[in-house]
PDB file of C-alpha atoms in Angstrom:
ATOM      1  CA  MET X 239      13.366  32.841 191.288  1.00  0.00           C
ATOM      2  CA  GLY X 240      11.683  30.520 188.173  1.00  0.00           C
ATOM      3  CA  THR X 241      12.152  27.110 187.394  1.00  0.00           C
ATOM      4  CA  VAL X 242      15.842  26.105 188.127  1.00  0.00           C
ATOM      5  CA  ASN X 243      17.290  24.088 184.893  1.00  0.00           C
ATOM      6  CA  ASP X 244      20.248  22.634 186.780  1.00  0.00           C
ATOM      7  CA  GLU X 245      21.231  22.093 190.613  1.00  0.00           C
ATOM      8  CA  PHE X 246      24.337  21.428 192.534  1.00  0.00           C
ATOM      9  CA  THR X 247      24.961  21.355 196.317  1.00  0.00           C
ATOM     10  CA  ILE X 248      28.190  19.682 198.157  1.00  0.00           C
ATOM     11  CA  ARG X 249      29.818  20.170 201.382  1.00  0.00           C
ATOM     12  CA  PHE X 250      33.134  21.022 202.346  1.00  0.00           C
ATOM     13  CA  SER X 251      35.230  20.883 205.190  1.00  0.00           C
ATOM     14  CA  PRO X 252      35.385  23.880 207.002  1.00  0.00           C
ATOM     15  CA  THR X 253      39.462  24.576 206.035  1.00  0.00           C
ATOM     16  CA  PRO X 254      41.141  26.571 203.077  1.00  0.00           C
ATOM     17  CA  ARG X 255      41.074  23.201 201.573  1.00  0.00           C
ATOM     18  CA  GLY X 256      37.941  23.009 201.683  1.00  0.00           C
ATOM     19  CA  ALA X 257      37.329  26.731 200.202  1.00  0.00           C
ATOM     20  CA  HIS X 258      39.913  26.076 197.297  1.00  0.00           C
ATOM     21  CA  LEU X 259      37.934  22.840 196.835  1.00  0.00           C
ATOM     22  CA  ALA X 260      34.540  24.331 196.781  1.00  0.00           C
ATOM     23  CA  ARG X 261      35.773  27.115 194.227  1.00  0.00           C
ATOM     24  CA  ARG X 262      37.081  24.630 191.792  1.00  0.00           C
ATOM     25  CA  LEU X 263      33.893  22.494 191.901  1.00  0.00           C
ATOM     26  CA  VAL X 264      31.913  25.257 191.341  1.00  0.00           C
ATOM     27  CA  ALA X 265      34.145  26.403 188.093  1.00  0.00           C
ATOM     28  CA  GLU X 266      33.794  22.854 186.443  1.00  0.00           C
ATOM     29  CA  ARG X 267      30.319  22.494 186.896  1.00  0.00           C
ATOM     30  CA  LEU X 268      29.574  25.773 185.268  1.00  0.00           C
ATOM     31  CA  ASP X 269      31.795  24.916 182.241  1.00  0.00           C
ATOM     32  CA  ALA X 270      29.585  22.139 183.028  1.00  0.00           C
ATOM     33  CA  TRP X 271      26.562  24.012 182.205  1.00  0.00           C
ATOM     34  CA  GLY X 272      27.811  25.507 179.333  1.00  0.00           C
ATOM     35  CA  HIS X 273      29.810  28.602 180.690  1.00  0.00           C
ATOM     36  CA  PRO X 274      33.363  28.142 179.816  1.00  0.00           C
ATOM     37  CA  HIS X 275      35.772  28.866 182.411  1.00  0.00           C
ATOM     38  CA  THR X 276      37.445  31.950 180.417  1.00  0.00           C
ATOM     39  CA  SER X 277      33.906  33.206 180.098  1.00  0.00           C
ATOM     40  CA  THR X 278      33.274  36.441 182.318  1.00  0.00           C
ATOM     41  CA  ALA X 279      29.687  34.088 184.051  1.00  0.00           C
ATOM     42  CA  ASN X 280      32.471  31.541 185.321  1.00  0.00           C
ATOM     43  CA  GLU X 281      35.231  34.126 186.507  1.00  0.00           C
ATOM     44  CA  THR X 282      33.253  36.447 187.795  1.00  0.00           C
ATOM     45  CA  LEU X 283      30.912  33.755 189.693  1.00  0.00           C
ATOM     46  CA  THR X 284      33.906  31.840 190.565  1.00  0.00           C
ATOM     47  CA  LEU X 285      35.320  34.530 192.541  1.00  0.00           C
ATOM     48  CA  ILE X 286      32.368  35.516 194.327  1.00  0.00           C
ATOM     49  CA  THR X 287      32.209  31.674 195.567  1.00  0.00           C
ATOM     50  CA  ALA X 288      36.032  32.358 196.973  1.00  0.00           C
ATOM     51  CA  GLU X 289      35.210  35.140 198.670  1.00  0.00           C
ATOM     52  CA  LEU X 290      31.879  33.524 200.208  1.00  0.00           C
ATOM     53  CA  THR X 291      33.692  30.110 200.921  1.00  0.00           C
ATOM     54  CA  ALA X 292      36.749  32.002 202.309  1.00  0.00           C
ATOM     55  CA  ASN X 293      34.290  34.098 205.276  1.00  0.00           C
ATOM     56  CA  ALA X 294      32.578  30.424 205.896  1.00  0.00           C
ATOM     57  CA  VAL X 295      35.651  29.497 206.581  1.00  0.00           C
ATOM     58  CA  ARG X 296      37.023  32.099 208.320  1.00  0.00           C
ATOM     59  CA  HIS X 297      34.394  33.461 210.326  1.00  0.00           C
ATOM     60  CA  GLY X 298      31.658  30.799 209.849  1.00  0.00           C
ATOM     61  CA  HIS X 299      33.094  27.668 211.390  1.00  0.00           C
ATOM     62  CA  VAL X 300      32.051  25.646 213.930  1.00  0.00           C
ATOM     63  CA  PRO X 301      34.514  22.678 214.799  1.00  0.00           C
ATOM     64  CA  GLY X 302      33.142  19.507 213.563  1.00  0.00           C
ATOM     65  CA  ARG X 303      30.654  21.343 211.257  1.00  0.00           C
ATOM     66  CA  ASP X 304      31.125  21.440 207.396  1.00  0.00           C
ATOM     67  CA  PHE X 305      29.443  24.727 205.283  1.00  0.00           C
ATOM     68  CA  GLU X 306      27.664  24.067 202.114  1.00  0.00           C
ATOM     69  CA  VAL X 307      28.006  25.225 198.645  1.00  0.00           C
ATOM     70  CA  ARG X 308      24.631  25.179 196.595  1.00  0.00           C
ATOM     71  CA  LEU X 309      24.699  26.733 193.148  1.00  0.00           C
ATOM     72  CA  THR X 310      22.033  26.943 190.768  1.00  0.00           C
ATOM     73  CA  SER X 311      21.002  28.093 186.984  1.00  0.00           C
ATOM     74  CA  THR X 312      17.689  29.608 186.053  1.00  0.00           C
ATOM     75  CA  GLY X 313      17.222  30.578 182.352  1.00  0.00           C
ATOM     76  CA  ARG X 314      19.870  33.931 182.747  1.00  0.00           C
ATOM     77  CA  ILE X 315      20.476  33.805 186.387  1.00  0.00           C
ATOM     78  CA  LEU X 316      23.064  32.192 188.262  1.00  0.00           C
ATOM     79  CA  ARG X 317      23.416  31.741 192.310  1.00  0.00           C
ATOM     80  CA  VAL X 318      25.388  30.953 194.396  1.00  0.00           C
ATOM     81  CA  GLU X 319      24.574  30.115 198.471  1.00  0.00           C
ATOM     82  CA  VAL X 320      27.250  29.463 201.042  1.00  0.00           C
ATOM     83  CA  SER X 321      25.670  28.182 204.150  1.00  0.00           C
ATOM     84  CA  ASP X 322      27.494  27.821 207.242  1.00  0.00           C
ATOM     85  CA  THR X 323      25.986  26.539 210.993  1.00  0.00           C
ATOM     86  CA  ARG X 324      27.415  30.218 212.938  1.00  0.00           C
ATOM     87  CA  THR X 325      24.485  32.044 213.659  1.00  0.00           C
ATOM     88  CA  GLU X 326      25.979  34.666 215.595  1.00  0.00           C
ATOM     89  CA  ARG X 327      28.187  35.968 213.045  1.00  0.00           C
ATOM     90  CA  VAL X 328      25.898  37.067 210.387  1.00  0.00           C
ATOM     91  CA  PRO X 329      27.726  39.989 207.661  1.00  0.00           C
ATOM     92  CA  SER X 330      25.806  43.210 207.692  1.00  0.00           C
ATOM     93  CA  LEU X 331      24.382  44.422 204.190  1.00  0.00           C
ATOM     94  CA  SER X 332      25.694  47.671 204.906  1.00  0.00           C
ATOM     95  CA  LEU X 333      29.156  47.575 203.910  1.00  0.00           C
ATOM     96  CA  ASP X 334      32.053  50.254 204.989  1.00  0.00           C
ATOM     97  CA  GLU X 335      35.462  50.470 203.426  1.00  0.00           C
ATOM     98  CA  PRO X 336      37.544  48.760 206.034  1.00  0.00           C
ATOM     99  CA  PRO X 337      40.502  51.166 207.220  1.00  0.00           C
ATOM    100  CA  GLY X 338      43.337  51.550 204.420  1.00  0.00           C
ATOM    101  CA  ASP X 339      45.590  49.242 206.506  1.00  0.00           C
ATOM    102  CA  ALA X 340      43.223  47.237 207.552  1.00  0.00           C
ATOM    103  CA  GLU X 341      44.141  43.229 206.311  1.00  0.00           C
ATOM    104  CA  SER X 342      40.655  41.838 205.176  1.00  0.00           C
ATOM    105  CA  GLY X 343      37.056  43.119 205.749  1.00  0.00           C
ATOM    106  CA  ARG X 344      37.126  43.539 201.720  1.00  0.00           C
ATOM    107  CA  GLY X 345      35.937  40.412 200.306  1.00  0.00           C
ATOM    108  CA  LEU X 346      31.925  41.301 200.434  1.00  0.00           C
ATOM    109  CA  LEU X 347      33.273  44.628 199.044  1.00  0.00           C
ATOM    110  CA  LEU X 348      34.428  42.542 196.150  1.00  0.00           C
ATOM    111  CA  VAL X 349      30.768  40.043 196.324  1.00  0.00           C
ATOM    112  CA  ALA X 350      28.706  43.362 196.650  1.00  0.00           C
ATOM    113  CA  ALA X 351      30.602  44.833 193.028  1.00  0.00           C
ATOM    114  CA  LEU X 352      30.494  41.611 191.201  1.00  0.00           C
ATOM    115  CA  ALA X 353      27.151  40.853 191.873  1.00  0.00           C
ATOM    116  CA  ASP X 354      23.598  41.650 191.058  1.00  0.00           C
ATOM    117  CA  GLU X 355      21.960  40.962 194.256  1.00  0.00           C
ATOM    118  CA  TRP X 356      23.699  39.467 197.488  1.00  0.00           C
ATOM    119  CA  GLY X 357      22.307  38.969 200.529  1.00  0.00           C
ATOM    120  CA  THR X 358      21.930  36.567 203.595  1.00  0.00           C
ATOM    121  CA  MET X 359      19.097  34.516 204.970  1.00  0.00           C
ATOM    122  CA  PRO X 360      18.541  32.388 207.841  1.00  0.00           C
ATOM    123  CA  ARG X 361      19.234  28.568 206.742  1.00  0.00           C
ATOM    124  CA  VAL X 362      16.795  26.463 206.136  1.00  0.00           C
ATOM    125  CA  ASN X 363      15.565  23.745 208.540  1.00  0.00           C
ATOM    126  CA  ALA X 364      19.211  23.854 209.753  1.00  0.00           C
ATOM    127  CA  PRO X 365      20.974  26.277 212.695  1.00  0.00           C
ATOM    128  CA  GLY X 366      23.203  28.772 210.822  1.00  0.00           C
ATOM    129  CA  LYS X 367      22.898  30.896 207.958  1.00  0.00           C
ATOM    130  CA  THR X 368      23.235  31.356 203.725  1.00  0.00           C
ATOM    131  CA  VAL X 369      24.894  34.139 202.321  1.00  0.00           C
ATOM    132  CA  TRP X 370      23.786  34.019 198.961  1.00  0.00           C
ATOM    133  CA  ALA X 371      24.805  36.343 195.544  1.00  0.00           C
ATOM    134  CA  VAL X 372      23.159  36.177 192.114  1.00  0.00           C
ATOM    135  CA  LEU X 373      24.676  36.946 188.641  1.00  0.00           C
ATOM    136  CA  ALA X 374      22.713  37.582 185.441  1.00  0.00           C
ATOM    137  CA  PHE X 375      23.987  37.199 182.153  1.00  0.00           C
ATOM    138  CA  SER X 376      23.316  37.564 178.567  1.00  0.00           C
TER     139      SER X 376
END
């Protein structure tokens, strides 16, 4: 990945309110970095962040443990990472469409469609996993 020009990392409570706050702060930080709220880069990465943080709250929640969001800008690459402390619930990279009547299961399909790349990795220096997405812009 090249030299990081900007970086923002913060922890949130594993609640819907924490996920909402994470999404809002990512949008604000991107705006401060020169990607206005109405830009494609800001809107897209904010939506990806919303999906990843919702999953961290719903599927990665461990009582008493926060989730973390890391946002970086490297040249024309934006990367968001959402880390939680649950090791046994790693999302599959081979995504299948859920049944038509399913009420959930489409968030990572959306992430895969919007991101230029995405994936998972074990957390560094802590238990759990990190789900990341990369967005390249011009």
